[in-house]
Short mmCIF file of C-alpha atoms in Angstrom, two decimals:
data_model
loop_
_atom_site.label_atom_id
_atom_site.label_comp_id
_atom_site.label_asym_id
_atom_site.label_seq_id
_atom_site.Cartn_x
_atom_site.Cartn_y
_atom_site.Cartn_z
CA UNK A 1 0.00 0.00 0.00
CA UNK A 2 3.15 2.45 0.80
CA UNK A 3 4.43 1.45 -2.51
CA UNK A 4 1.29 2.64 -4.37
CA UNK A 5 0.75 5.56 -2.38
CA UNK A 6 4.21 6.70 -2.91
CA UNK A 7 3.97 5.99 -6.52
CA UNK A 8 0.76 8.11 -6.69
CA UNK A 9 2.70 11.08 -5.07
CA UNK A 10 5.85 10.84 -7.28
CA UNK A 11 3.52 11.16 -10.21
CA UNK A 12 1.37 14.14 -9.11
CA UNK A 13 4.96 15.84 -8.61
CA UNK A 14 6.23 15.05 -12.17
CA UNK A 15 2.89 16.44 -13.85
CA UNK A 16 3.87 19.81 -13.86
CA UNK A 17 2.52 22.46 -16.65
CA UNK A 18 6.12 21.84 -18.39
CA UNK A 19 4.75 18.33 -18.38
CA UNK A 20 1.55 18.85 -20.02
CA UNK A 21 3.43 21.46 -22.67
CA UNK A 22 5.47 18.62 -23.75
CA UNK A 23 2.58 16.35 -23.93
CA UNK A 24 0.50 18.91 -25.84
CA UNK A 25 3.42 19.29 -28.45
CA UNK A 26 4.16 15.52 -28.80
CA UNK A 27 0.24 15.61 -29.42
CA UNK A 28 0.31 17.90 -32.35
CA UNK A 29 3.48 16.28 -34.21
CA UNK A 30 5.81 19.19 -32.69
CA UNK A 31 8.56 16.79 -31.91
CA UNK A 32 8.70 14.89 -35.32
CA UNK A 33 10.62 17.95 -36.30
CA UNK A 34 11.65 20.02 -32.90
CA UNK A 35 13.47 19.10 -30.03
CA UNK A 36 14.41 20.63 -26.92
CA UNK A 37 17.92 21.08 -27.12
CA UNK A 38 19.33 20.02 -30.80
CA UNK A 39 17.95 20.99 -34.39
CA UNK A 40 16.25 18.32 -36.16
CA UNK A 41 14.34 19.38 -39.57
CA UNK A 42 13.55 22.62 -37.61
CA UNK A 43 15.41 24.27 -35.02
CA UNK A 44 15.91 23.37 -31.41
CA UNK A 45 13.15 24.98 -29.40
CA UNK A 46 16.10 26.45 -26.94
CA UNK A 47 17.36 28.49 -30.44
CA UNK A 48 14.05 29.22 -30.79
CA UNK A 49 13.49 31.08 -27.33
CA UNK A 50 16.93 32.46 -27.19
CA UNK A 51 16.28 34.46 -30.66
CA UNK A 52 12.73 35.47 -29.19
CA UNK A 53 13.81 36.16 -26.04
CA UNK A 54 12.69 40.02 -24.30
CA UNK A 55 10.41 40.45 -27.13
CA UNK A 56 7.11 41.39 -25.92
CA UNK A 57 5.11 40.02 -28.79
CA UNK A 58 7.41 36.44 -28.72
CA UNK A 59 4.30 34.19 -27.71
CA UNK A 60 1.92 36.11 -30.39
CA UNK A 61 4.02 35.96 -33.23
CA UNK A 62 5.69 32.54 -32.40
CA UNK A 63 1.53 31.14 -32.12
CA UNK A 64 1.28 32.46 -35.76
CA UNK A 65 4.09 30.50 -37.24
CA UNK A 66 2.58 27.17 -35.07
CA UNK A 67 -0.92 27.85 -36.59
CA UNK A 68 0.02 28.97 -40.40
CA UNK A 69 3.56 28.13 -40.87
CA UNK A 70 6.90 29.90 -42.12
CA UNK A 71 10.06 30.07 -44.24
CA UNK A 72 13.19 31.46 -44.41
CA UNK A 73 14.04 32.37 -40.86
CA UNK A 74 15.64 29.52 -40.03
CA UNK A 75 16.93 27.76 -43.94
CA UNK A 76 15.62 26.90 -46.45
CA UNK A 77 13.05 23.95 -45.05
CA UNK A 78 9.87 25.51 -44.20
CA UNK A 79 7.76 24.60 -41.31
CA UNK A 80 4.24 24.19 -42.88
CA UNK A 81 0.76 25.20 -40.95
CA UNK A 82 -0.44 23.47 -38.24
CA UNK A 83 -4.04 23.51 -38.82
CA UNK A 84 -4.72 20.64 -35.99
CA UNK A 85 -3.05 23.31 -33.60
CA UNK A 86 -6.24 26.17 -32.32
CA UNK A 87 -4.90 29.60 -30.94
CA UNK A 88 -5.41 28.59 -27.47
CA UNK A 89 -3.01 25.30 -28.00
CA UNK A 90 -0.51 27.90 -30.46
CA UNK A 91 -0.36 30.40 -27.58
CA UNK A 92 0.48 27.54 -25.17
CA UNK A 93 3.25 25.84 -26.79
CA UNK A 94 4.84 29.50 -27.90
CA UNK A 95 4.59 30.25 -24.11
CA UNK A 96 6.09 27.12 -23.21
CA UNK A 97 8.90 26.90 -25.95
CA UNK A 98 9.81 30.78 -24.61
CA UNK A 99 10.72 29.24 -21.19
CA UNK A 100 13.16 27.04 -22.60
CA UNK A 101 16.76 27.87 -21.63
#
């Protein structure tokens, strides 16, 4: 019974929002071409919030590339829209990628 209990409590402490972020982007097919901390087709979401970073409009502009896509800023592969991916869900992962050091 301690075992479960204890089990219970190590997993409420690992879901934190970070947690849920992740999930959210491995959800929407983020992570077949981002990672965390290397570039894979597109760049590694720490690039990504170090360029952004102290711009106040990061999280609205980055939730515009999720949602309709890009080219150019990072090479010559574009990243094409994301039409599974609402506002709400853009704004999210933007938010979550900015945090990202």
């Amino acid at each position: 019974m301690k075992r479960i209990l204890f089990a219970l409590a190590a997993t409420a402490v690992l879901a934190t929002p970070a947690m849920a972020q992740m999930e959210l982007a491995q959800s929407k097919n983020c992570l077949a071409c981002h990672a965390v901390d290397k570039k894979l087709v597109g760049p590694a979401y720490k690039d990504v919030a170090a360029k952004y970073a102290g711009q106040k409009d990061a999280v609205d502009k980055l939730a515009n590339k999720i949602m309709k896509g890009g080219a150019g800023v990072w090479g010559p592969v574009p990243m094409p829209a994301n039409t599974q991916v609402n506002e709400a869900e853009a704004k999210k992962l933007a938010a979550w990628v900015l945090t990202l050091k």
